[in-house]
mmCIF file of C-alpha atoms and ligand atoms in Angstrom:
data_model
loop_
_atom_site.group_PDB
_atom_site.id
_atom_site.type_symbol
_atom_site.label_atom_id
_atom_site.label_comp_id
_atom_site.label_asym_id
_atom_site.label_seq_id
_atom_site.Cartn_x
_atom_site.Cartn_y
_atom_site.Cartn_z
ATOM 1 C CA MET G 23 -1.397 19.235 19.361
ATOM 2 C CA THR G 24 0.334 17.929 16.252
ATOM 3 C CA GLY G 25 2.691 20.223 14.392
ATOM 4 C CA SER G 26 3.428 21.952 17.685
ATOM 5 C CA ALA G 27 6.994 22.989 16.926
ATOM 6 C CA SER G 28 6.400 25.648 14.293
ATOM 7 C CA GLY G 29 4.068 28.164 12.701
ATOM 8 C CA ILE G 30 0.346 27.872 13.450
ATOM 9 C CA GLY G 31 0.850 24.897 15.787
ATOM 10 C CA ALA G 32 3.405 26.743 17.898
ATOM 11 C CA ALA G 33 1.028 29.722 18.120
ATOM 12 C CA VAL G 34 -1.779 27.426 19.331
ATOM 13 C CA VAL G 35 0.522 25.922 21.963
ATOM 14 C CA SER G 36 1.417 29.429 23.210
ATOM 15 C CA ALA G 37 -2.238 30.482 23.361
ATOM 16 C CA LEU G 38 -3.303 27.358 25.257
ATOM 17 C CA ARG G 39 -0.377 27.516 27.679
ATOM 18 C CA ALA G 40 -1.207 31.172 28.348
ATOM 19 C CA ASP G 41 -4.647 29.889 29.414
ATOM 20 C CA GLY G 42 -2.946 27.539 31.875
ATOM 21 C CA ARG G 43 -3.533 24.400 29.798
ATOM 22 C CA ASP G 44 -1.144 21.459 29.797
ATOM 23 C CA VAL G 45 -0.285 20.789 26.167
ATOM 24 C CA VAL G 46 1.293 17.665 24.723
ATOM 25 C CA GLY G 47 2.977 18.615 21.484
ATOM 26 C CA VAL G 48 3.634 16.098 18.711
ATOM 27 C CA ASP G 49 6.163 16.888 16.029
ATOM 28 C CA LEU G 50 9.244 15.555 14.301
ATOM 29 C CA ARG G 51 11.392 17.319 16.907
ATOM 30 C CA ASP G 52 11.175 19.836 19.770
ATOM 31 C CA ALA G 53 7.993 18.260 21.106
ATOM 32 C CA GLU G 54 6.833 16.192 24.063
ATOM 33 C CA VAL G 55 6.150 13.349 21.630
ATOM 34 C CA CYS G 56 8.524 13.113 18.675
ATOM 35 C CA ALA G 57 6.979 11.053 15.894
ATOM 36 C CA ASP G 58 6.891 10.993 12.113
ATOM 37 C CA LEU G 59 3.275 11.281 10.985
ATOM 38 C CA SER G 60 4.170 10.352 7.409
ATOM 39 C CA THR G 61 4.233 6.641 8.310
ATOM 40 C CA ALA G 62 1.652 4.300 9.842
ATOM 41 C CA ASP G 63 4.175 3.295 12.522
ATOM 42 C CA GLY G 64 4.897 6.932 13.331
ATOM 43 C CA ARG G 65 1.189 7.720 13.613
ATOM 44 C CA ARG G 66 0.716 4.805 16.034
ATOM 45 C CA ALA G 67 3.736 5.975 18.026
ATOM 46 C CA ALA G 68 2.245 9.474 18.196
ATOM 47 C CA VAL G 69 -1.088 8.186 19.526
ATOM 48 C CA ASP G 70 0.602 5.850 22.019
ATOM 49 C CA GLY G 71 2.985 8.595 23.112
ATOM 50 C CA VAL G 72 0.158 11.064 23.788
ATOM 51 C CA LEU G 73 -1.885 8.443 25.651
ATOM 52 C CA GLY G 74 1.196 7.602 27.709
ATOM 53 C CA LEU G 75 1.475 11.216 28.859
ATOM 54 C CA ALA G 76 -2.215 12.102 29.137
ATOM 55 C CA GLY G 77 -4.898 9.508 29.785
ATOM 56 C CA GLU G 78 -7.783 11.862 28.990
ATOM 57 C CA LEU G 79 -7.735 14.856 26.661
ATOM 58 C CA ASP G 80 -9.826 18.037 26.868
ATOM 59 C CA GLY G 81 -8.881 18.935 23.334
ATOM 60 C CA LEU G 82 -7.005 17.854 20.237
ATOM 61 C CA VAL G 83 -5.647 19.878 17.335
ATOM 62 C CA VAL G 84 -4.250 18.152 14.263
ATOM 63 C CA CYS G 85 -2.132 20.777 12.548
ATOM 64 C CA ALA G 86 1.040 19.046 11.308
ATOM 65 C CA GLY G 87 1.362 19.493 7.590
ATOM 66 C CA LEU G 88 3.597 19.816 4.560
ATOM 67 C CA GLY G 89 3.269 22.444 1.839
ATOM 68 C CA PRO G 90 2.905 21.901 -1.918
ATOM 69 C CA HIS G 91 6.606 22.584 -2.489
ATOM 70 C CA VAL G 92 8.017 19.436 -0.826
ATOM 71 C CA PRO G 93 9.814 17.138 -3.283
ATOM 72 C CA ASP G 94 7.743 13.978 -2.709
ATOM 73 C CA PRO G 95 4.011 14.722 -3.114
ATOM 74 C CA ARG G 96 3.087 11.338 -1.591
ATOM 75 C CA GLN G 97 4.429 12.659 1.715
ATOM 76 C CA ILE G 98 1.952 15.542 1.546
ATOM 77 C CA ILE G 99 -0.977 13.127 1.484
ATOM 78 C CA GLU G 100 0.555 10.909 4.170
ATOM 79 C CA VAL G 101 1.081 13.784 6.636
ATOM 80 C CA ASN G 102 -1.769 16.185 5.810
ATOM 81 C CA TYR G 103 -4.484 13.561 5.356
ATOM 82 C CA ARG G 104 -3.531 10.236 7.005
ATOM 83 C CA GLY G 105 -1.390 11.913 9.662
ATOM 84 C CA ALA G 106 -4.399 13.978 10.699
ATOM 85 C CA VAL G 107 -7.185 11.400 10.364
ATOM 86 C CA GLU G 108 -5.347 8.527 12.069
ATOM 87 C CA VAL G 109 -4.420 10.746 15.019
ATOM 88 C CA LEU G 110 -8.029 11.972 15.273
ATOM 89 C CA ASP G 111 -9.332 8.402 15.254
ATOM 90 C CA GLY G 112 -6.602 7.071 17.527
ATOM 91 C CA LEU G 113 -7.213 9.708 20.199
ATOM 92 C CA PHE G 114 -11.015 9.899 19.867
ATOM 93 C CA PRO G 115 -11.643 7.374 22.682
ATOM 94 C CA ALA G 116 -9.577 9.541 25.062
ATOM 95 C CA LEU G 117 -11.230 12.835 24.083
ATOM 96 C CA ARG G 118 -13.728 14.539 26.349
ATOM 97 C CA GLY G 119 -13.967 18.007 24.803
ATOM 98 C CA ALA G 120 -13.375 19.129 21.240
ATOM 99 C CA ALA G 121 -11.024 18.699 18.337
ATOM 100 C CA VAL G 122 -9.969 20.935 15.477
ATOM 101 C CA ALA G 123 -8.354 19.842 12.220
ATOM 102 C CA VAL G 124 -6.318 22.379 10.259
ATOM 103 C CA SER G 125 -7.359 22.112 6.633
ATOM 104 C CA SER G 126 -6.668 24.832 4.025
ATOM 105 C CA SER G 127 -8.545 27.161 1.721
ATOM 106 C CA ALA G 128 -6.781 25.180 -1.051
ATOM 107 C CA LEU G 129 -9.348 22.421 -0.482
ATOM 108 C CA THR G 130 -11.776 24.239 -2.791
ATOM 109 C CA MET G 131 -9.454 23.611 -5.771
ATOM 110 C CA THR G 132 -10.776 20.019 -5.720
ATOM 111 C CA LYS G 133 -14.272 18.592 -5.734
ATOM 112 C CA TRP G 134 -14.641 15.414 -3.673
ATOM 113 C CA ALA G 135 -16.021 13.544 -6.703
ATOM 114 C CA ASP G 136 -12.796 14.356 -8.575
ATOM 115 C CA ASN G 137 -10.502 13.709 -5.602
ATOM 116 C CA PRO G 138 -8.493 10.514 -6.244
ATOM 117 C CA ILE G 139 -8.191 9.958 -2.484
ATOM 118 C CA SER G 140 -11.947 9.298 -2.507
ATOM 119 C CA ARG G 141 -11.275 6.204 -4.641
ATOM 120 C CA GLY G 142 -7.880 5.229 -3.179
ATOM 121 C CA GLU G 143 -6.318 6.140 -6.522
ATOM 122 C CA GLU G 144 -3.940 8.904 -5.456
ATOM 123 C CA ALA G 145 -0.748 7.020 -6.364
ATOM 124 C CA ALA G 146 -1.833 6.587 -9.989
ATOM 125 C CA ALA G 147 -3.165 10.164 -10.139
ATOM 126 C CA LEU G 148 0.116 11.557 -8.795
ATOM 127 C CA ALA G 149 2.077 9.582 -11.371
ATOM 128 C CA GLU G 150 0.129 11.444 -14.070
ATOM 129 C CA ALA G 151 0.155 14.863 -12.398
ATOM 130 C CA GLY G 152 3.567 16.011 -13.631
ATOM 131 C CA GLU G 153 4.819 19.376 -12.429
ATOM 132 C CA TYR G 154 1.575 20.164 -10.575
ATOM 133 C CA ALA G 155 1.739 17.053 -8.389
ATOM 134 C CA GLY G 156 2.621 18.969 -5.215
ATOM 135 C CA HIS G 157 -0.205 21.462 -5.588
ATOM 136 C CA LEU G 158 -2.704 18.742 -6.429
ATOM 137 C CA ALA G 159 -1.578 16.511 -3.557
ATOM 138 C CA TYR G 160 -1.951 19.445 -1.182
ATOM 139 C CA SER G 161 -5.449 20.298 -2.363
ATOM 140 C CA TRP G 162 -6.561 16.629 -2.406
ATOM 141 C CA SER G 163 -5.155 16.056 1.091
ATOM 142 C CA LYS G 164 -6.988 19.022 2.609
ATOM 143 C CA ASN G 165 -10.207 18.311 0.708
ATOM 144 C CA ALA G 166 -10.120 14.697 1.966
ATOM 145 C CA LEU G 167 -9.365 15.835 5.517
ATOM 146 C CA THR G 168 -12.399 18.115 5.612
ATOM 147 C CA VAL G 169 -14.609 15.333 4.210
ATOM 148 C CA ALA G 170 -13.244 12.919 6.837
ATOM 149 C CA VAL G 171 -14.111 15.420 9.579
ATOM 150 C CA ARG G 172 -17.624 15.977 8.250
ATOM 151 C CA ARG G 173 -18.204 12.222 8.009
ATOM 152 C CA ARG G 174 -17.418 11.797 11.708
ATOM 153 C CA VAL G 175 -19.983 14.255 13.071
ATOM 154 C CA ALA G 176 -22.648 11.676 13.985
ATOM 155 C CA GLU G 177 -20.333 9.358 15.905
ATOM 156 C CA TRP G 178 -18.369 12.164 17.553
ATOM 157 C CA GLY G 179 -21.460 14.212 18.375
ATOM 158 C CA ALA G 180 -23.098 11.191 20.020
ATOM 159 C CA ALA G 181 -19.971 10.808 22.152
ATOM 160 C CA GLY G 182 -20.156 14.471 23.173
ATOM 161 C CA VAL G 183 -16.987 15.427 21.330
ATOM 162 C CA ARG G 184 -17.130 18.381 18.923
ATOM 163 C CA LEU G 185 -15.041 18.298 15.755
ATOM 164 C CA ASN G 186 -14.480 21.227 13.382
ATOM 165 C CA THR G 187 -12.035 22.396 10.740
ATOM 166 C CA VAL G 188 -10.312 25.680 10.108
ATOM 167 C CA ALA G 189 -9.207 26.429 6.567
ATOM 168 C CA PRO G 190 -6.577 29.176 6.493
ATOM 169 C CA GLY G 191 -5.530 31.164 3.458
ATOM 170 C CA ALA G 192 -1.931 32.393 3.221
ATOM 171 C CA VAL G 193 -0.436 32.650 6.708
ATOM 172 C CA ASP G 194 3.092 33.877 7.459
ATOM 173 C CA THR G 195 4.843 30.708 8.645
ATOM 174 C CA PRO G 196 7.968 28.752 7.669
ATOM 175 C CA LEU G 197 5.754 26.570 5.432
ATOM 176 C CA LEU G 198 4.553 29.578 3.440
ATOM 177 C CA GLN G 199 8.061 31.053 3.335
ATOM 178 C CA ALA G 200 9.404 27.808 1.874
ATOM 179 C CA GLY G 201 6.658 27.925 -0.756
ATOM 180 C CA LEU G 202 7.543 31.532 -1.640
ATOM 181 C CA GLU G 203 11.143 30.485 -2.185
ATOM 182 C CA SER G 204 10.129 27.552 -4.401
ATOM 183 C CA ARG G 205 9.071 27.521 -8.049
ATOM 184 C CA PHE G 206 5.494 28.071 -6.789
ATOM 185 C CA GLY G 207 6.500 31.470 -5.359
ATOM 186 C CA ASP G 208 4.858 33.591 -8.077
ATOM 187 C CA ALA G 209 1.568 31.678 -7.777
ATOM 188 C CA ILE G 210 1.541 32.249 -4.003
ATOM 189 C CA ARG G 211 2.386 35.926 -4.435
ATOM 190 C CA SER G 212 -0.508 36.341 -6.885
ATOM 191 C CA TYR G 213 -2.980 35.026 -4.251
ATOM 192 C CA GLN G 214 -4.923 38.158 -3.275
ATOM 193 C CA ALA G 215 -7.072 38.595 -0.216
ATOM 194 C CA PRO G 216 -9.571 41.456 0.262
ATOM 195 C CA ILE G 217 -7.761 42.073 3.546
ATOM 196 C CA PRO G 218 -4.516 42.942 1.774
ATOM 197 C CA ARG G 219 -1.974 41.101 3.860
ATOM 198 C CA ARG G 220 -1.160 37.576 4.949
ATOM 199 C CA GLY G 221 -2.633 36.040 8.056
ATOM 200 C CA ARG G 222 -0.651 35.748 11.244
ATOM 201 C CA PRO G 223 -0.292 32.406 13.044
ATOM 202 C CA GLU G 224 -1.734 34.027 16.191
ATOM 203 C CA GLU G 225 -4.949 34.866 14.302
ATOM 204 C CA ILE G 226 -5.487 31.215 13.351
ATOM 205 C CA ALA G 227 -4.570 30.143 16.891
ATOM 206 C CA SER G 228 -7.177 32.505 18.304
ATOM 207 C CA LEU G 229 -9.958 30.827 16.289
ATOM 208 C CA ILE G 230 -8.735 27.341 17.227
ATOM 209 C CA ARG G 231 -8.617 28.310 20.901
ATOM 210 C CA TYR G 232 -12.213 29.525 20.662
ATOM 211 C CA LEU G 233 -13.378 26.333 18.902
ATOM 212 C CA LEU G 234 -11.797 24.188 21.627
ATOM 213 C CA GLY G 235 -13.486 26.123 24.408
ATOM 214 C CA PRO G 236 -16.926 26.142 26.029
ATOM 215 C CA ASP G 237 -18.147 29.256 24.183
ATOM 216 C CA ALA G 238 -18.203 27.134 21.004
ATOM 217 C CA GLY G 239 -20.394 24.471 22.623
ATOM 218 C CA TYR G 240 -22.879 24.131 19.719
ATOM 219 C CA ILE G 241 -20.344 24.376 16.885
ATOM 220 C CA HIS G 242 -19.793 20.931 15.420
ATOM 221 C CA GLY G 243 -18.920 19.769 11.920
ATOM 222 C CA ALA G 244 -18.305 23.326 10.779
ATOM 223 C CA GLN G 245 -15.535 24.628 8.577
ATOM 224 C CA PHE G 246 -14.176 28.118 9.099
ATOM 225 C CA MET G 247 -12.423 29.819 6.225
ATOM 226 C CA ILE G 248 -9.915 32.208 7.763
ATOM 227 C CA ASP G 249 -8.457 33.705 4.630
ATOM 228 C CA GLY G 250 -8.915 37.469 4.655
ATOM 229 C CA GLY G 251 -12.010 37.051 2.473
ATOM 230 C CA SER G 252 -10.376 35.266 -0.486
ATOM 231 C CA ASP G 253 -12.898 32.446 -0.735
ATOM 232 C CA ALA G 254 -15.850 34.832 -0.743
ATOM 233 C CA LEU G 255 -14.084 36.931 -3.374
ATOM 234 C CA MET G 256 -13.362 33.997 -5.676
ATOM 235 C CA ARG G 257 -16.509 31.910 -5.104
ATOM 236 C CA PRO G 258 -19.280 34.264 -3.988
ATOM 237 C CA THR G 259 -22.076 31.821 -4.860
ATOM 238 C CA GLU G 260 -20.514 28.641 -3.456
ATOM 239 C CA PHE G 261 -20.409 27.997 0.256
HETATM 240 P P1 NAD K 507 4.983 24.940 9.607
HETATM 241 O O1 NAD K 507 5.903 24.304 8.639
HETATM 242 O O2 NAD K 507 5.422 26.163 10.314
HETATM 243 O O3 NAD K 507 4.514 23.872 10.699
HETATM 244 C C1 NAD K 507 4.160 22.565 10.339
HETATM 245 C C2 NAD K 507 4.641 21.616 11.420
HETATM 246 O O4 NAD K 507 4.279 20.283 11.021
HETATM 247 C C3 NAD K 507 6.166 21.654 11.611
HETATM 248 O O5 NAD K 507 6.507 21.830 12.974
HETATM 249 C C4 NAD K 507 6.598 20.303 11.074
HETATM 250 O O6 NAD K 507 7.772 19.775 11.712
HETATM 251 C C5 NAD K 507 5.361 19.455 11.342
HETATM 252 N N1 NAD K 507 5.421 18.261 10.505
HETATM 253 C C6 NAD K 507 5.644 18.201 9.177
HETATM 254 N N2 NAD K 507 5.767 16.926 8.776
HETATM 255 C C7 NAD K 507 5.613 16.159 9.882
HETATM 256 C C8 NAD K 507 5.658 14.754 10.118
HETATM 257 N N3 NAD K 507 5.924 13.886 9.127
HETATM 258 N N4 NAD K 507 5.452 14.316 11.369
HETATM 259 C C9 NAD K 507 5.224 15.187 12.395
HETATM 260 N N5 NAD K 507 5.193 16.522 12.234
HETATM 261 C C10 NAD K 507 5.394 17.000 10.991
HETATM 262 O O7 NAD K 507 3.646 25.206 8.798
HETATM 263 P P2 NAD K 507 2.271 25.966 9.146
HETATM 264 O O8 NAD K 507 2.059 26.940 8.062
HETATM 265 O O9 NAD K 507 2.204 26.390 10.548
HETATM 266 O O10 NAD K 507 1.259 24.766 8.878
HETATM 267 C C11 NAD K 507 0.415 24.223 9.860
HETATM 268 C C12 NAD K 507 -0.808 23.667 9.157
HETATM 269 O O11 NAD K 507 -1.523 24.749 8.575
HETATM 270 C C13 NAD K 507 -0.486 22.684 8.036
HETATM 271 O O12 NAD K 507 -1.391 21.600 8.085
HETATM 272 C C14 NAD K 507 -0.724 23.508 6.791
HETATM 273 O O13 NAD K 507 -1.095 22.729 5.686
HETATM 274 C C15 NAD K 507 -1.855 24.416 7.253
HETATM 275 N N6 NAD K 507 -1.994 25.623 6.442
HETATM 276 C C16 NAD K 507 -0.993 26.542 6.391
HETATM 277 C C17 NAD K 507 -1.170 27.670 5.600
HETATM 278 C C18 NAD K 507 -0.101 28.734 5.477
HETATM 279 O O14 NAD K 507 -0.214 29.615 4.607
HETATM 280 N N7 NAD K 507 0.915 28.734 6.307
HETATM 281 C C19 NAD K 507 -2.357 27.849 4.876
HETATM 282 C C20 NAD K 507 -3.360 26.892 4.973
HETATM 283 C C21 NAD K 507 -3.166 25.782 5.767
#
């Protein structure tokens, strides 16, 4: 479980431990494996650290992430995209059950054809993005993560390992709180969901717990918007 120390990740850890599962958390601090997923070395250390503690894994959740407000937008892509995909790939050989990647409803702000990550051109695109760089990096990173998951379904399915994404809307966590306190606060506050409140970390954890378990045995390559209905409200004809 990456991003285990806070927010959605911490809620997933609690839910799984309540089920009697042994969980290896990966985070910058307060985790069984402390590693920095923003660097290639840190991602390797995370994979090696997990494998050192658990030879085989029933499940994997890649949840660590940075919000659009962080000062260096390159870090957003490193953690949210590469930090998720390289941990998925690194732990795939040890996986026996299912994995879930935490994407975001913000992924729909980008089409894959327009996503500079698809062409390896994100550095140049960020240099031109100006004040919106953080928002764009966030959307590109989550869009690319969902595409990476969908592109792995054949190989993972053949190996008997299910892989899905959840795409939350606004969820009350330290990440969202930091965004509300940033210059993007008004934009976040204007985000309306038909269910007129923010999500709770426990509600996202509940879906992830289900997707990891045997009742979800035929769910593979799927993406679950868990956003209080916002996506359906804003894009009723696109799904
Ligand atoms: P959070 O800040 O509470 O938790 C994120 C965790 O990721 C933290 O424990 C943090 O230390 C860890 N992390 C960040 N950078 C890291 C790094 N370099 N190496 C290792 N760990 C690192 O945030 P959250 O809201 O619980 O976010 C969890 C995931 O959910 C993120 O991927 C986020 O993009 C996604 N998400 C959140 C929301 C929301 O509204 N909160 C909405 C959609 C998607």
